[in-house]
PDB file of C-alpha atoms in Angstrom:
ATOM      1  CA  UNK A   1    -159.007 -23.219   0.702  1.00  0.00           C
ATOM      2  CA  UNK A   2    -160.953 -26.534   1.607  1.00  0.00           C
ATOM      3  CA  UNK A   3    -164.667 -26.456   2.808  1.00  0.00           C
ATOM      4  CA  UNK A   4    -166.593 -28.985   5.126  1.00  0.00           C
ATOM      5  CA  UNK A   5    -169.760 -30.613   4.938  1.00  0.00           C
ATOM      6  CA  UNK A   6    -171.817 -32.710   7.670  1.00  0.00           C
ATOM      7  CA  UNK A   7    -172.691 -36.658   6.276  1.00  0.00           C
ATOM      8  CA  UNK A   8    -175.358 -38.796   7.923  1.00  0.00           C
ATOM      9  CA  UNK A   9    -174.416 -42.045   8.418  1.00  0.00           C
ATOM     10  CA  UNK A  10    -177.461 -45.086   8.349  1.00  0.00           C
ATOM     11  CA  UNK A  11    -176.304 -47.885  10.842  1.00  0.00           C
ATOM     12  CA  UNK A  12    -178.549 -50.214  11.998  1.00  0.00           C
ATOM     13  CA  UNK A  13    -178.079 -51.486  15.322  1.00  0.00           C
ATOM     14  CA  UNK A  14    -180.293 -54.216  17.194  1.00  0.00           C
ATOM     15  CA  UNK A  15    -182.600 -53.740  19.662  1.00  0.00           C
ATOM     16  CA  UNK A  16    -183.448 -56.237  22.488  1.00  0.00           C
ATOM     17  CA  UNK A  17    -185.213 -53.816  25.151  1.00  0.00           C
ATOM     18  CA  UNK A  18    -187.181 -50.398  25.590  1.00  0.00           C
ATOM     19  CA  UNK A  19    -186.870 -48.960  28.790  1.00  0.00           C
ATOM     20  CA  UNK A  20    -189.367 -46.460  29.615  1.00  0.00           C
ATOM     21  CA  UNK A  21    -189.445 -44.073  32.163  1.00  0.00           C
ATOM     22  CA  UNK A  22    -193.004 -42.782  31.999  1.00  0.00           C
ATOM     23  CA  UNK A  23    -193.932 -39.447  34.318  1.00  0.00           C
ATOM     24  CA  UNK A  24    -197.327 -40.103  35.518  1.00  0.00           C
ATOM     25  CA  UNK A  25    -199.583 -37.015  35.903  1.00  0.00           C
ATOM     26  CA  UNK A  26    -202.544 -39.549  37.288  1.00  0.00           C
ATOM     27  CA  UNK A  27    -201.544 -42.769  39.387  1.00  0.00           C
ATOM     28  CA  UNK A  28    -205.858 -43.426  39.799  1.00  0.00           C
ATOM     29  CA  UNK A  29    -206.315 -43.979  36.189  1.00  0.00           C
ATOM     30  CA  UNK A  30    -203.920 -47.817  36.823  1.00  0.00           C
ATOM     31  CA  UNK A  31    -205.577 -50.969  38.665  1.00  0.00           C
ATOM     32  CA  UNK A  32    -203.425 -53.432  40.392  1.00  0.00           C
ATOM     33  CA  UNK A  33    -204.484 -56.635  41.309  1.00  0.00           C
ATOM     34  CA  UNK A  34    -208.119 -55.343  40.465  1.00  0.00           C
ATOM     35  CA  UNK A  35    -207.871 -52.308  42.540  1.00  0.00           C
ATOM     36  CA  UNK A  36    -207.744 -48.581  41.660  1.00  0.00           C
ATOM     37  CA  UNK A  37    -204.132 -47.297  42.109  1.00  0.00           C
ATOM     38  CA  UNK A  38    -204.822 -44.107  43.325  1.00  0.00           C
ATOM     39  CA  UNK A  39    -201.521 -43.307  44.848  1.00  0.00           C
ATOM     40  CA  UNK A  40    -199.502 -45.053  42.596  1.00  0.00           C
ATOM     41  CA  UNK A  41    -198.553 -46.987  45.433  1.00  0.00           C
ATOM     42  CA  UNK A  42    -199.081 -50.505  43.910  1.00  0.00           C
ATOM     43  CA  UNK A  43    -197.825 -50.188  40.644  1.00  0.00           C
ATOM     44  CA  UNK A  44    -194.328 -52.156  40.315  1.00  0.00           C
ATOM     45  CA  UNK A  45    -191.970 -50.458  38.893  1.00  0.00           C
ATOM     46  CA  UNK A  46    -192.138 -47.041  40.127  1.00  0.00           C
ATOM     47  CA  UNK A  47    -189.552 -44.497  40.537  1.00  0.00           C
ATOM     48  CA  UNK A  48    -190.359 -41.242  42.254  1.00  0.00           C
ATOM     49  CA  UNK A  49    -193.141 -39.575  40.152  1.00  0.00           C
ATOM     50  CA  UNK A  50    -192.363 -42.186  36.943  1.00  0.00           C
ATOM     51  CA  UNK A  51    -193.385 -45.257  36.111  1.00  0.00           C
ATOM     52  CA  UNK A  52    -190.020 -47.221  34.212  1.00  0.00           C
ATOM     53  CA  UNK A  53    -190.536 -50.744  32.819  1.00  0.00           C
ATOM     54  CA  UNK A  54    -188.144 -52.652  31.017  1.00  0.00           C
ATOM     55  CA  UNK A  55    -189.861 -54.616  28.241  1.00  0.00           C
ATOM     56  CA  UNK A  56    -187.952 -57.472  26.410  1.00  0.00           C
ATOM     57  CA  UNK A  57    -188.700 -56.746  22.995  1.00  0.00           C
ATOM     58  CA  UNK A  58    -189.437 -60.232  21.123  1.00  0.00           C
ATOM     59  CA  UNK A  59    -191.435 -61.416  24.190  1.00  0.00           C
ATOM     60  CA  UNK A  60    -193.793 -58.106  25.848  1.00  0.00           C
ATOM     61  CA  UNK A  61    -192.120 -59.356  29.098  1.00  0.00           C
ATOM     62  CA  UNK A  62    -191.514 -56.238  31.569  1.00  0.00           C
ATOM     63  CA  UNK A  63    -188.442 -57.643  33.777  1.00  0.00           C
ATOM     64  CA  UNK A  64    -188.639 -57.569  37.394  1.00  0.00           C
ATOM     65  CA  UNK A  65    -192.637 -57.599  37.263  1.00  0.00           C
ATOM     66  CA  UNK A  66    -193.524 -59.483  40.284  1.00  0.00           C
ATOM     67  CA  UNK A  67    -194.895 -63.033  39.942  1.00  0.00           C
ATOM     68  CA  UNK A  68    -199.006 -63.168  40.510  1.00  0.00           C
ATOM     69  CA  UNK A  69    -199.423 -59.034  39.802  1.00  0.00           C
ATOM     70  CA  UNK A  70    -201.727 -57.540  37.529  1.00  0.00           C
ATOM     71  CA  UNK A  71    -201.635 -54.258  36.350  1.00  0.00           C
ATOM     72  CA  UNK A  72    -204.150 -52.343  33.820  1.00  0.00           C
ATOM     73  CA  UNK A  73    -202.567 -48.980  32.817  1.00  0.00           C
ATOM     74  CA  UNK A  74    -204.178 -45.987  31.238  1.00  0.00           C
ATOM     75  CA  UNK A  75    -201.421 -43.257  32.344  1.00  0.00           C
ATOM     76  CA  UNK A  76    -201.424 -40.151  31.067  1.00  0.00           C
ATOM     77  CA  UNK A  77    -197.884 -39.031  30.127  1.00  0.00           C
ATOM     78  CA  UNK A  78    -198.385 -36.409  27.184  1.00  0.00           C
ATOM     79  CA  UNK A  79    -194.680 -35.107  26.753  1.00  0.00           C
ATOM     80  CA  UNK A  80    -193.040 -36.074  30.117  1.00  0.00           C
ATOM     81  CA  UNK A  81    -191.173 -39.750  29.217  1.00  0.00           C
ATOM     82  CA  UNK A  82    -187.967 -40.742  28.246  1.00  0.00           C
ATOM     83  CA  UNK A  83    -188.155 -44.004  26.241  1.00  0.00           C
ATOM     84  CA  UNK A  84    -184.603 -45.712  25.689  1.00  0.00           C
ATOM     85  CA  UNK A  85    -184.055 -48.904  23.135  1.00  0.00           C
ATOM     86  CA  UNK A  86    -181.201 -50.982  24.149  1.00  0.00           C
ATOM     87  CA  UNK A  87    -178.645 -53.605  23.251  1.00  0.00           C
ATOM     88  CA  UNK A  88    -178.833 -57.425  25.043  1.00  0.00           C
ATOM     89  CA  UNK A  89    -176.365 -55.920  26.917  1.00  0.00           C
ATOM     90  CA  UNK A  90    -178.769 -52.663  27.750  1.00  0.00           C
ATOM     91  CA  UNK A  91    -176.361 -50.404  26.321  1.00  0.00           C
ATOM     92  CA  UNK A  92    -178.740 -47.465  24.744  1.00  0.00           C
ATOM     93  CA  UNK A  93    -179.052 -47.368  21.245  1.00  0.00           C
ATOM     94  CA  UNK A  94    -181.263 -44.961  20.841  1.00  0.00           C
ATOM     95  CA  UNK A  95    -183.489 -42.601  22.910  1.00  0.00           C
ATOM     96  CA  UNK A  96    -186.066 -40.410  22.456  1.00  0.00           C
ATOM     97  CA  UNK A  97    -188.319 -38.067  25.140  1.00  0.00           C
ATOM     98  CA  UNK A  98    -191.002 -36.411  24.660  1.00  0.00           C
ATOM     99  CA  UNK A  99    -194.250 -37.939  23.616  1.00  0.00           C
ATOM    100  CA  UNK A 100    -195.173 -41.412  24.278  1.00  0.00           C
ATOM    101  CA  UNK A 101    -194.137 -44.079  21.157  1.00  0.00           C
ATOM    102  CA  UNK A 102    -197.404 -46.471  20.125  1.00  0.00           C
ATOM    103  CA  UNK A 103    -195.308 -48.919  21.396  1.00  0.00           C
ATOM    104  CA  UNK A 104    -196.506 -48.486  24.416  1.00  0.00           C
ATOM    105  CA  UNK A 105    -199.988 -48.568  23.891  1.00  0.00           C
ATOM    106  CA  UNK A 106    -200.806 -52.020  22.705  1.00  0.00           C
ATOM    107  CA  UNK A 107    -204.071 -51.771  24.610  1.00  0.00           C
ATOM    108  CA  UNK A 108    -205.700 -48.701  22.686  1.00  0.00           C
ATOM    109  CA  UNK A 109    -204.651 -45.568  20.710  1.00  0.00           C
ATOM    110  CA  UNK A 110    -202.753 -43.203  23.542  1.00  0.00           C
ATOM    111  CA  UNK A 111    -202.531 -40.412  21.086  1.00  0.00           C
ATOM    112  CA  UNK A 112    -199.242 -40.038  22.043  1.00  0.00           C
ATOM    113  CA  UNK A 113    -199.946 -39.048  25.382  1.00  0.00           C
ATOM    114  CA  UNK A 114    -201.029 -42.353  27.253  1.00  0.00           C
ATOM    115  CA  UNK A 115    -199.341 -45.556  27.905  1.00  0.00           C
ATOM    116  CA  UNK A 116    -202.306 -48.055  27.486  1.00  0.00           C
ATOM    117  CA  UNK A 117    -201.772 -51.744  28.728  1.00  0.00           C
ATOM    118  CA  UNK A 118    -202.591 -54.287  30.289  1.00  0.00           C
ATOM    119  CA  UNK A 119    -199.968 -56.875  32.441  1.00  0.00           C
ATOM    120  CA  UNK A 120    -200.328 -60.404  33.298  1.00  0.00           C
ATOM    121  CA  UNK A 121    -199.446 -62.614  36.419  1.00  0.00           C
ATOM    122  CA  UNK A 122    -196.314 -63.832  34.581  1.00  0.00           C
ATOM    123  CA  UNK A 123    -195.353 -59.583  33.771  1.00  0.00           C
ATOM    124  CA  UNK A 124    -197.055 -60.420  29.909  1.00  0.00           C
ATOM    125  CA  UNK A 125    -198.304 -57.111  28.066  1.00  0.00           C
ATOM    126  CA  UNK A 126    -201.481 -58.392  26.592  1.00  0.00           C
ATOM    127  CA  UNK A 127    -201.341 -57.918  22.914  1.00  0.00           C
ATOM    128  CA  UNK A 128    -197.794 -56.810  22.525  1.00  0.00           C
ATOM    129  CA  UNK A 129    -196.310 -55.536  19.174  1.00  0.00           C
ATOM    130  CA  UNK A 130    -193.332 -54.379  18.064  1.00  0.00           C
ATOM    131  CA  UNK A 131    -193.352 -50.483  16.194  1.00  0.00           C
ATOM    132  CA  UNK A 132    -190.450 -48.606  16.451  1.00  0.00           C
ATOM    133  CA  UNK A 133    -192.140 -45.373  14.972  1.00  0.00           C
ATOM    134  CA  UNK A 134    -190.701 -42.378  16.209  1.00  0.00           C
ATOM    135  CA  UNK A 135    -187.178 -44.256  16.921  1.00  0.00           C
ATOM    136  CA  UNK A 136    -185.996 -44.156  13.768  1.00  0.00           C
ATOM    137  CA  UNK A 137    -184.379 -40.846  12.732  1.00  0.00           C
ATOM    138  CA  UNK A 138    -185.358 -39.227   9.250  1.00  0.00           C
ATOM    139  CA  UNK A 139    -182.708 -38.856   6.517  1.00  0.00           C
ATOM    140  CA  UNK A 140    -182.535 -34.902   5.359  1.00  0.00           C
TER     141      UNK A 140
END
């Protein structure tokens, strides 16, 4: 008779992006370009009811973000995002949904539940940091 037991593996895999795909419950609570979103109709980036950035990891960059835009985000999200890490070549590594990761709120404490940020001209978080909390899985 022979038994079987489940092992947990640690690999460590790098990271180069997080793509997030962030459902909005309130568009008005973003500025673009200095004005009150309230549609969510000026925001870059949006996909149906979500807002998904792709953020280059070492630099706060969100690709795609049009040149001369400004954005100041204070989205609430609670549990409704999907927030992917991903290879250079955007292969996911790792995702997670649920609440939002402080990652994405370099411009204040979301609490989980708000992506708070600010965006240059040149697509620029303002005060981006790295903290993968919450992507890492916990050893039993």
């Amino acid at each position: 008779m022979t038994f079987t037991i489940e092992l947990t593996q640690v690999v460590s895999k790098e990271v180069k992006y997080l793509k997030a795909e962030c459902g909005v419950r309130y568009w008005e609570d973003g500025e673009v370009n200095g004005k009150t979103d309230d549609e969510g109709t000026l925001i870059p980036l949006r996909v149906n009811d979500a807002w998904c950035p792709t953020i280059d990891l070492t630099t706060g960059v969100i690709e795609n973000w049009p040149e001369g835009t400004t954005a100041d985000v204070h989205y609430k999200v609670c549990d409704d995002g999907v927030y992917k890490l991903l290879d250079a070549e955007k292969n996911v590594v790792r995702s997670i949904s649920g609440y939002v990761p402080k990652i994405m709120s370099p411009g204040g404490s979301g609490y989980g539940d708000y992506v708070i940020m600010t965006v240059g001209t040149d697509g620029q978080i303002v005060g981006w940091r790295v903290d993968l909390d919450g992507f890492e899985e916990e050893a039993e």
